[in-house]
Structures are given as C-alpha cells and as structure tokens.
Coordinates of C-alpha atoms in Angstrom, one line a residue:
M1 CA -0.1 0.0 0.1
S2 CA 2.7 2.3 0.9
A3 CA 4.6 1.8 -2.4
R4 CA 1.1 2.4 -4.4
T5 CA 0.7 5.4 -2.4
G6 CA 4.2 6.6 -3.3
R7 CA 3.4 6.1 -7.0
I8 CA 0.1 8.1 -6.6
R9 CA 2.1 11.0 -5.1
R10 CA 4.8 11.0 -7.5
A11 CA 2.2 11.0 -10.5
V12 CA 0.3 13.7 -8.8
G13 CA 3.5 15.6 -8.1
R14 CA 4.5 15.4 -11.9
A15 CA 1.0 16.5 -12.9
L16 CA 0.9 19.8 -10.6
V17 CA 2.4 23.0 -11.7
D18 CA 6.1 22.8 -11.3
T19 CA 7.2 25.6 -8.5
S20 CA 11.0 24.7 -8.7
P21 CA 11.8 28.0 -10.5
L22 CA 10.4 30.0 -7.7
R23 CA 13.0 28.3 -5.5
R24 CA 15.8 28.2 -7.8
H25 CA 15.8 31.7 -9.2
A26 CA 15.8 34.5 -6.8
G27 CA 15.2 37.2 -9.6
F28 CA 12.2 35.1 -11.1
R29 CA 10.7 34.8 -7.7
R30 CA 10.8 38.6 -7.4
L31 CA 9.4 39.2 -10.6
W32 CA 6.5 36.8 -10.2
T33 CA 5.7 37.9 -6.6
G34 CA 5.4 41.5 -7.9
Q35 CA 3.3 40.5 -10.7
F36 CA 1.1 38.6 -8.8
V37 CA 0.3 41.3 -6.4
A38 CA 0.0 43.7 -8.9
S39 CA -2.3 41.6 -10.8
V40 CA -4.5 41.1 -7.7
G41 CA -4.7 44.7 -7.3
S42 CA -5.5 45.6 -10.9
Q43 CA -8.5 43.2 -10.7
L44 CA -9.6 44.8 -7.4
T45 CA -9.8 48.3 -9.6
V46 CA -11.5 46.7 -12.6
V47 CA -14.4 45.7 -10.7
A48 CA -14.5 48.9 -9.0
V49 CA -14.4 51.0 -11.9
G50 CA -17.0 49.2 -13.6
Y51 CA -19.5 49.3 -10.4
Q52 CA -18.6 52.9 -9.9
T53 CA -19.4 53.9 -13.3
Y54 CA -22.5 52.2 -13.3
R55 CA -23.3 53.6 -10.1
L56 CA -22.6 57.2 -11.3
T57 CA -24.6 57.1 -14.5
G58 CA -27.0 54.0 -14.3
S59 CA -26.0 53.2 -17.9
T60 CA -24.3 49.8 -18.9
M61 CA -23.5 51.5 -22.0
M62 CA -21.3 53.8 -20.3
V63 CA -19.7 51.1 -18.5
G64 CA -18.7 49.6 -21.8
L65 CA -17.4 52.7 -23.3
V66 CA -15.1 53.3 -20.3
S67 CA -13.8 49.8 -21.3
L68 CA -13.7 50.4 -24.9
G69 CA -11.9 53.8 -24.2
Q70 CA -8.8 51.5 -23.0
L71 CA -8.3 49.6 -26.2
I72 CA -6.3 51.9 -28.2
P73 CA -4.0 53.1 -25.5
L74 CA -3.5 49.7 -24.6
L75 CA -2.6 48.6 -28.2
A76 CA -0.4 51.8 -28.3
G77 CA 1.4 51.1 -25.5
S78 CA 2.1 47.1 -26.2
L79 CA 3.1 48.4 -29.9
F80 CA 5.3 51.2 -29.3
G81 CA 6.5 50.1 -25.6
G82 CA 8.1 47.2 -27.3
P83 CA 10.8 49.3 -28.5
L84 CA 11.4 51.1 -25.4
V85 CA 11.9 47.8 -23.7
D86 CA 14.6 46.8 -26.1
A87 CA 16.3 50.1 -26.0
W88 CA 16.5 50.8 -22.1
D89 CA 17.3 48.7 -19.1
R90 CA 14.2 46.7 -18.5
R91 CA 14.6 46.8 -14.9
T92 CA 14.1 50.5 -15.2
V93 CA 11.3 50.5 -17.2
L94 CA 9.6 48.1 -15.0
M95 CA 10.2 50.8 -12.1
A96 CA 8.9 53.4 -14.0
T97 CA 5.8 51.5 -15.1
Q98 CA 4.7 50.6 -11.5
V99 CA 4.9 54.4 -10.7
L100 CA 2.8 55.4 -13.7
L101 CA 0.1 52.7 -12.9
A102 CA 0.1 53.7 -9.5
A103 CA -0.4 57.3 -10.6
G104 CA -3.4 56.3 -12.7
V105 CA -5.3 54.7 -9.8
T106 CA -4.4 57.4 -7.5
G107 CA -6.3 59.6 -9.6
L108 CA -9.1 57.1 -9.1
A109 CA -8.8 56.8 -5.4
V110 CA -8.9 60.8 -5.0
N111 CA -12.1 61.0 -7.4
S112 CA -13.9 58.4 -5.3
M113 CA -13.2 60.6 -2.2
L114 CA -14.9 63.7 -3.6
P115 CA -18.3 64.4 -2.2
H116 CA -19.6 64.0 -5.9
P117 CA -17.1 61.9 -7.6
L118 CA -16.8 62.8 -11.7
L119 CA -17.3 60.7 -14.5
W120 CA -14.2 61.9 -16.7
P121 CA -11.7 60.7 -14.5
M122 CA -13.2 57.0 -15.1
F123 CA -12.1 57.5 -18.9
A124 CA -8.9 59.5 -18.2
C125 CA -7.2 57.6 -15.6
T126 CA -8.1 54.2 -16.8
A127 CA -6.9 55.2 -20.7
E128 CA -3.5 56.4 -18.6
A129 CA -3.0 52.9 -16.8
A130 CA -4.0 50.9 -19.9
A131 CA -1.4 52.6 -21.8
F132 CA 1.5 51.9 -19.4
Q133 CA 0.0 48.3 -18.8
G134 CA 1.1 47.4 -22.2
V135 CA 4.5 48.4 -21.7
D136 CA 4.7 46.8 -18.3
W137 CA 3.5 43.2 -19.8
A138 CA 6.1 43.5 -22.7
A139 CA 8.8 44.1 -20.2
R140 CA 7.9 41.4 -18.0
R141 CA 7.9 38.8 -20.8
A142 CA 11.0 40.3 -22.0
S143 CA 12.9 40.1 -18.9
L144 CA 12.1 36.4 -18.3
R145 CA 15.1 35.1 -20.6
R146 CA 17.4 36.8 -18.3
L147 CA 16.1 35.5 -15.2
V148 CA 15.2 31.8 -16.3
P149 CA 17.4 29.2 -17.9
L150 CA 15.8 27.7 -21.0
A151 CA 15.1 24.4 -19.3
D152 CA 13.0 26.1 -16.7
L153 CA 10.9 28.4 -19.1
P154 CA 7.8 26.3 -19.8
A155 CA 7.8 25.9 -15.8
A156 CA 8.0 29.6 -15.3
L157 CA 5.4 30.6 -17.8
S158 CA 2.9 28.0 -16.0
L159 CA 3.5 29.7 -12.6
Q160 CA 2.8 32.9 -14.5
S161 CA -0.4 31.7 -16.0
A162 CA -1.3 30.3 -12.7
A163 CA -0.7 33.4 -10.9
F164 CA -2.8 35.3 -13.4
Q165 CA -5.7 33.2 -13.4
T166 CA -5.6 33.1 -9.5
S167 CA -5.6 36.8 -9.7
L168 CA -8.8 36.6 -11.9
V169 CA -10.5 34.7 -9.1
L170 CA -9.2 36.3 -6.0
G171 CA -9.3 40.3 -7.2
P172 CA -13.0 40.2 -8.2
A173 CA -14.3 38.3 -5.1
A174 CA -12.4 40.4 -2.9
A175 CA -13.5 43.5 -4.7
G176 CA -16.9 42.9 -4.1
L177 CA -16.7 42.4 -0.4
L178 CA -14.5 45.3 0.0
I179 CA -16.7 47.9 -1.9
S180 CA -19.8 46.8 0.0
R181 CA -18.1 47.3 3.3
A182 CA -15.8 50.2 3.1
G183 CA -16.2 51.9 -0.4
F184 CA -14.4 52.4 -3.5
S185 CA -11.7 54.5 -2.2
L186 CA -10.1 51.7 -0.1
V187 CA -10.0 49.2 -3.2
Y188 CA -8.1 51.9 -5.3
W189 CA -5.8 52.7 -2.5
L190 CA -5.1 48.8 -1.9
N191 CA -4.4 48.8 -5.8
V192 CA -1.7 51.9 -5.4
A193 CA -0.2 49.9 -2.5
A194 CA 0.2 46.7 -4.5
F195 CA 2.1 48.5 -7.3
G196 CA 4.3 50.1 -4.6
I197 CA 4.8 46.1 -3.5
A198 CA 5.7 45.5 -7.1
F199 CA 8.1 48.6 -7.3
A200 CA 9.9 47.2 -4.4
T201 CA 10.6 43.8 -5.9
V202 CA 11.2 45.0 -9.2
A203 CA 14.0 47.5 -7.7
R204 CA 15.7 44.1 -6.1
L205 CA 16.4 42.9 -9.7
P206 CA 19.7 42.9 -11.2
S207 CA 20.3 45.0 -14.4
L208 CA 18.2 43.6 -17.6
R209 CA 19.8 45.9 -20.1
P210 CA 19.2 44.2 -23.7
A211 CA 21.9 42.3 -25.2
G212 CA 24.2 44.5 -27.0
G213 CA 23.2 47.4 -25.0
G214 CA 20.1 48.0 -26.7
H215 CA 18.8 49.7 -29.8
P216 CA 17.2 53.1 -30.3
A217 CA 13.5 53.1 -29.9
G218 CA 11.5 54.3 -32.8
I219 CA 9.4 53.2 -35.9
A220 CA 12.5 51.7 -37.4
S221 CA 13.0 49.5 -34.2
L222 CA 9.4 48.4 -34.1
A223 CA 9.5 47.4 -38.0
G224 CA 12.5 45.3 -37.3
G225 CA 10.4 43.3 -34.8
V226 CA 7.7 42.9 -37.3
R227 CA 10.3 41.8 -40.0
Y228 CA 11.8 39.2 -37.4
L229 CA 8.1 37.8 -36.9
R230 CA 7.8 37.5 -40.7
S231 CA 10.9 35.8 -40.7
S232 CA 10.1 32.9 -38.1
P233 CA 7.2 30.6 -39.4
P234 CA 6.9 28.8 -36.1
L235 CA 6.5 32.3 -34.2
A236 CA 4.2 33.6 -37.0
G237 CA 1.9 30.8 -36.8
A238 CA 1.4 30.7 -33.1
F239 CA 0.5 34.4 -33.2
L240 CA -2.1 33.8 -36.3
I241 CA -3.4 30.7 -34.6
D242 CA -4.0 32.7 -31.3
L243 CA -5.6 35.6 -33.2
G244 CA -7.8 33.2 -35.0
A245 CA -9.0 31.6 -31.8
M246 CA -9.7 34.9 -30.1
V247 CA -11.6 36.6 -33.2
F248 CA -13.8 33.5 -33.8
G249 CA -13.9 31.4 -30.7
M250 CA -14.4 33.8 -28.0
P251 CA -18.4 34.1 -27.4
R252 CA -18.4 36.2 -24.3
A253 CA -20.3 39.0 -25.6
L254 CA -23.0 36.4 -26.2
F255 CA -23.1 35.3 -22.4
P256 CA -25.7 37.5 -21.3
A257 CA -28.3 36.7 -24.2
L258 CA -27.5 32.8 -23.8
G259 CA -27.9 32.9 -19.9
T260 CA -31.2 34.7 -20.3
G261 CA -32.3 32.9 -23.6
L262 CA -30.9 29.6 -23.9
Y263 CA -30.5 28.6 -20.4
G264 CA -33.5 30.7 -18.9
G265 CA -31.7 32.3 -16.1
G266 CA -30.8 35.8 -14.7
A267 CA -27.8 37.6 -13.7
G268 CA -26.5 34.8 -11.6
T269 CA -26.5 32.5 -14.8
V270 CA -24.5 35.1 -16.9
G271 CA -22.1 35.4 -14.2
L272 CA -21.5 31.7 -14.2
L273 CA -20.9 31.5 -17.9
Y274 CA -18.3 34.5 -17.6
A275 CA -16.5 32.7 -14.4
A276 CA -16.6 29.1 -16.2
P277 CA -13.6 29.7 -18.6
A278 CA -11.6 31.4 -15.9
G279 CA -12.1 28.7 -13.8
G280 CA -11.1 26.0 -16.0
A281 CA -8.1 28.0 -17.0
L282 CA -6.9 28.2 -13.0
I283 CA -7.3 24.6 -13.0
G284 CA -5.5 24.0 -16.5
A285 CA -2.7 26.4 -15.1
L286 CA -2.3 24.3 -12.0
M287 CA -2.1 20.9 -13.8
T288 CA 1.0 21.9 -16.0
G289 CA 3.8 19.7 -14.2
W290 CA 3.9 18.1 -17.6
V291 CA 4.7 20.7 -19.8
G292 CA 8.6 20.8 -19.6
N293 CA 8.6 17.4 -21.1
V294 CA 7.0 18.2 -24.2
R295 CA 9.3 18.7 -27.2
R296 CA 7.0 19.3 -30.0
Q297 CA 5.4 22.4 -28.5
G298 CA 3.9 23.5 -32.1
R299 CA 1.9 20.5 -32.0
A300 CA 0.8 21.3 -28.4
V301 CA -0.5 24.5 -29.3
V302 CA -2.6 23.1 -32.7
V303 CA -4.0 20.5 -30.4
A304 CA -4.8 22.9 -27.7
V305 CA -6.7 25.3 -30.0
V306 CA -8.6 22.8 -31.6
V307 CA -9.8 21.6 -28.2
W308 CA -10.7 25.0 -27.5
G309 CA -12.6 25.6 -30.7
A310 CA -14.5 22.1 -30.7
A311 CA -15.4 22.8 -27.1
I312 CA -17.0 26.3 -27.8
A313 CA -18.7 24.7 -30.8
V314 CA -20.5 22.0 -28.7
F315 CA -21.3 24.5 -26.2
G316 CA -23.4 26.3 -28.7
L317 CA -25.5 23.2 -29.2
I318 CA -26.2 22.2 -25.9
P319 CA -29.2 23.9 -23.8
I320 CA -28.2 22.2 -20.6
L321 CA -26.3 24.4 -18.1
W322 CA -23.9 22.4 -16.2
V323 CA -22.8 20.5 -19.3
G324 CA -22.4 24.1 -21.0
L325 CA -20.3 25.4 -18.0
L326 CA -18.0 22.2 -18.2
L327 CA -17.5 22.7 -21.7
L328 CA -16.4 26.3 -21.3
A329 CA -14.2 25.1 -18.3
L330 CA -12.6 22.7 -20.8
A331 CA -12.0 25.4 -23.3
G332 CA -10.6 27.5 -20.6
A333 CA -8.1 24.8 -19.6
A334 CA -7.1 24.4 -23.3
D335 CA -6.4 28.1 -24.0
V336 CA -4.3 28.3 -21.0
I337 CA -2.2 25.3 -22.1
S338 CA -2.1 27.1 -25.4
A339 CA -0.6 30.3 -23.9
V340 CA 1.9 28.6 -22.0
F341 CA 3.3 26.9 -25.1
R342 CA 2.9 29.8 -27.4
N343 CA 4.9 32.0 -24.8
S344 CA 7.5 29.3 -24.7
I345 CA 7.9 29.4 -28.6
L346 CA 8.2 33.2 -28.2
Q347 CA 10.8 33.0 -25.5
T348 CA 13.1 30.4 -27.3
T349 CA 12.9 31.6 -30.9
V350 CA 13.3 35.2 -30.3
P351 CA 16.7 36.6 -29.6
E352 CA 17.1 38.4 -26.3
R353 CA 17.5 41.7 -27.9
L354 CA 14.3 41.8 -29.8
Q355 CA 12.1 40.2 -26.8
G356 CA 10.7 43.5 -26.0
R357 CA 9.2 44.1 -29.6
L358 CA 7.9 40.6 -30.0
S359 CA 6.5 40.8 -26.7
G360 CA 4.7 43.9 -27.5
V361 CA 3.1 42.6 -30.7
F362 CA 1.9 39.5 -28.4
T363 CA 0.4 41.9 -25.9
A364 CA -1.4 43.8 -28.8
V365 CA -2.9 40.3 -30.2
V366 CA -4.0 39.0 -26.8
T367 CA -5.6 42.2 -26.0
G368 CA -7.1 43.4 -29.3
G369 CA -8.2 39.8 -30.6
P370 CA -10.8 39.5 -27.7
R371 CA -12.5 43.0 -28.7
L372 CA -12.4 42.0 -32.3
G373 CA -14.4 38.8 -31.2
D374 CA -17.0 40.4 -29.1
A375 CA -17.9 42.5 -32.5
E376 CA -17.6 39.4 -34.9
A377 CA -19.7 37.4 -32.6
G378 CA -22.4 40.0 -32.2
A379 CA -22.8 40.8 -35.8
V380 CA -23.1 37.0 -36.8
A381 CA -25.7 36.7 -33.6
A382 CA -27.6 39.6 -35.1
A383 CA -27.7 38.0 -38.6
A384 CA -28.1 34.3 -38.0
G385 CA -29.0 33.8 -34.2
V386 CA -26.9 33.8 -30.9
Q387 CA -26.4 29.9 -31.0
A388 CA -25.6 29.7 -34.8
S389 CA -22.9 32.3 -33.8
V390 CA -21.3 30.5 -31.2
V391 CA -21.2 27.1 -33.1
S392 CA -20.0 28.7 -36.3
G393 CA -17.1 30.6 -34.5
G394 CA -15.9 27.4 -32.9
L395 CA -16.0 25.7 -36.1
A396 CA -14.2 28.6 -37.8
C397 CA -11.5 28.5 -35.1
V398 CA -10.9 24.7 -35.8
A399 CA -10.9 25.4 -39.5
G400 CA -8.5 28.3 -39.0
V401 CA -6.2 26.0 -37.4
G402 CA -6.1 23.7 -40.3
V403 CA -5.6 26.6 -42.9
I404 CA -2.6 27.8 -40.6
V405 CA -0.9 24.5 -40.2
W406 CA -1.3 24.0 -44.0
R407 CA 0.1 27.1 -44.9
I408 CA 2.7 27.2 -42.1
P409 CA 3.8 23.6 -41.5
E410 CA 7.0 24.7 -39.5
L411 CA 4.4 25.5 -36.5
W412 CA 3.5 21.7 -36.6
S413 CA 7.1 20.3 -36.8
Y414 CA 8.6 22.9 -34.3
D415 CA 10.8 20.9 -32.0
V416 CA 12.0 23.1 -28.9
R417 CA 15.2 20.9 -28.4
T418 CA 16.2 21.6 -32.1
S419 CA 14.8 24.8 -32.9
A420 CA 15.4 27.0 -30.1
L421 CA 17.9 29.6 -30.4
P422 CA 19.7 29.6 -27.0
N423 CA 21.6 26.3 -25.8
A424 CA 20.4 24.5 -28.9
P425 CA 22.1 20.9 -29.5
P426 CA 24.5 20.4 -32.6
T427 CA 21.5 19.5 -34.8
R428 CA 20.3 23.2 -35.6
G429 CA 18.2 23.1 -38.5
M430 CA 15.7 26.1 -38.0
A431 CA 17.9 27.7 -35.5
D432 CA 20.7 28.6 -38.4
A433 CA 18.3 30.3 -40.5
V434 CA 16.7 32.1 -37.8
E435 CA 20.0 33.3 -36.7
K436 CA 21.0 34.4 -39.9
A437 CA 17.7 36.5 -40.1
V438 CA 18.6 38.2 -36.9
E439 CA 22.1 39.0 -38.1
E440 CA 20.4 40.6 -41.2
L441 CA 18.0 42.5 -39.3
T442 CA 20.3 44.0 -36.6
E443 CA 22.7 44.8 -39.4
S444 CA 20.0 47.0 -40.9
E445 CA 18.8 48.6 -37.7
P446 CA 20.2 52.1 -36.5
G447 CA 22.9 52.1 -33.5

C-alpha cells in the first residue's frame, strides 16, 4: 500500500504545476511575486471602475464605453512600448511603469473621495493606466529570459499563467466584499499599495539591459521586430493561431443572451458563464507539471486550440447549463495550455535583444483579439442567431487551425530541442536560419 501511495503521490506531483523555478531563481521569484500582487490589485480596480461607473450613470453602455476607451491606449502601449523595452534597461522600465500605473489609480482614488465623484476621471485614469500596462507586460515577458534558464522556461511560464488566473478569481471576489463594506476609495488605495510592492520587488532585480546595449527606440525598431516575426514561421503561426481563436472562438459577448435565453436564467447564470472559462483556465494552469517534457510545442499549441474551438462549438449546441459550464471550463483549460506553449515558442525562438518588440506585438494580439471577437460574435448573432454565432465561431476556429498548419507547416514540426535559439544542440536546422535572419535584421537597424 505504501509503494502504491508513493506512486500516486509522484504522479500527482508530476501533474501539478512545477514550482521549482521560484525556489531556484531569486530574480524570477521577485518578478513573479510583484506581478501576482499587482495583478490582484488591478483586478480590484477593474471591478471598482465598472461598478462605480454604473453607480454614477446608471448606464451599462457607459460601463462598456469606459472599457472600450482603454483599447487604443493599450494597443499603442503594447506596440510602441516594445521598442522602449529593447532600448532601455528593462528593470528601469518596470520600475517606471509601476509608478505610472500607480499614478492612474491614485487619480481614481482621489476622485472617489470627492463628495460628488466625477465621470471623466473614469475615462482618463483608466486610459492612462492601460497605456502603461501594455509597456509593463512587454517588459515582464522580455525580462524572463534573463532570469530563467531555457530548461525552466515552460515551468516559469506555467507559474505566471497560474498566478494570473488566480488573480482573476481572488481580485473580483475581494473587490465585491471590500466595496460593500468600505467603499471604492479603499479598493483603489489597495491597488496603489500593490503597485508599491511590485516596485519594491522589481527594484531588487539585477540590471536587465538588452543584449548588445539595446537599440534606439522608434518606428525603425518596431519595424525590425515585425520583420523578424515574418522571418520566423513557427512564431508567426503561433501568433496567427491565437488571433484566430480569439476572433472566432471567443463568445463572451453572447453570454448575457445565452444566460437569459438559452438557459432561461438571470444575472447569476450570466455570471457563471463568464466565470467558467476562468475557472477552467485556473485548473489547467495548476495542472501543468508535464509541460516541461513536451518537445513538439507547436503541435501542443495546435491540439490545444482545436480543443478550444471544438468545445466552444459543442457549447453552442447544448441547452443544459451544467454541461455548458463544463465545456467552457474545458475551453479555458485548453486556452491556458496553448498560452504556455505559445509563450515558450516566443521565448525560445526570439533573440534576447528583440524580446521587447515581439512581446509587445504578442500583447497587442492577446488584448485586441477578444475585442474583435466581441464584434464578430455580435454581428453574426444579429444575422443568424445567438447559437449559430457560437457554433460557427467554434468551427471557424478549428478550420482556421487547419489552414494555418497547411500554410505554415513549420509550426506543426517545431521542436524546442532542435529549434530554440539559446543552448541549442548540435542539430540546429531551423535555428541556423533564424540566427542568420537576426544578423541581417540587426545589421540593418540603426545603432
């Protein structure tokens, strides 16, 4: 019985997320801790902004407009922040973004303490924070390669995904309790304090200046990152496959109609539909102890996105709530697995000096795709019905995967042990071609 128990424990240990990078690498531990605390604080503010806007205006449309107002600053910060991340010491960039993010939330906190809070700070302060959030995300992704060796990257990425998904659960739950008992200002000030903790953890990191001293920031630098993306088929395939999944397979805009129509519920049912993918993603992130053993990471991305699209398509056909919730949870788990491997491909195929620019493009895809998906789902639903929109979107996601694998077979054949840039084994293959492209790109860039 003891031997059997030991085997079970070892199997469970291999399945659970590998926490060893937190123990072995102090720099990563500090980066991860600050990111987790800041993420929880940011989720507090997300709930507070939406609820306070509704309290001020009584309009759900105004709540949506405040969210929409963050899109362009977020995309701009992601795309144009990437060259900054590749030009300056990334530790300095991260310290600056914590201060600037805290400044935006401080504006919200001060506004909430007025006798009659104003509406315009809800737009201005959230837009300012969104712009620097894009820079912050790009800098954190670009810093990872300097803090974690190649062998530990999949585990480190899994830990980051687990932390983010946990913040999506803890932050909103805590926000509801805090707002009901202490009001909005405490929630905002707690987020300011969270950025202060994140600043302290980043300040203890070593210098993270890009390899070669960095390149001058500017349009030419951003163009160099885009050219590199086009020169790396596995990376381009991973970006495109995620964009297709977000645009066609993300039916969140239809959850209110599904919750009240197909499932005949109310606000509680709608809330469950929104929570199910995040719950599945959290479970999926916590069960990623096996990802470090996967060599064919491109195939893992393909399979995960196919599972996502198929689960969404079947979800649109099932009128039973608990089955639908399970399917959404399955889709969320598949999405987080795909994200871990897509991030791993980004980290292992992109030279360290280009990490900021490509991370910025990655952030733009991740943040912009769901917004486009909301528009696509709503348009199809208006023309063909809500369920038809969900089913067709899931099927389009699966079909898009097939097209991408057909057009970019390098994604399907990508092997991290023979194609990764750093510490690659003697059989280099794709890595030689990629490094040659990098040399050409860097020779053409200023500075």
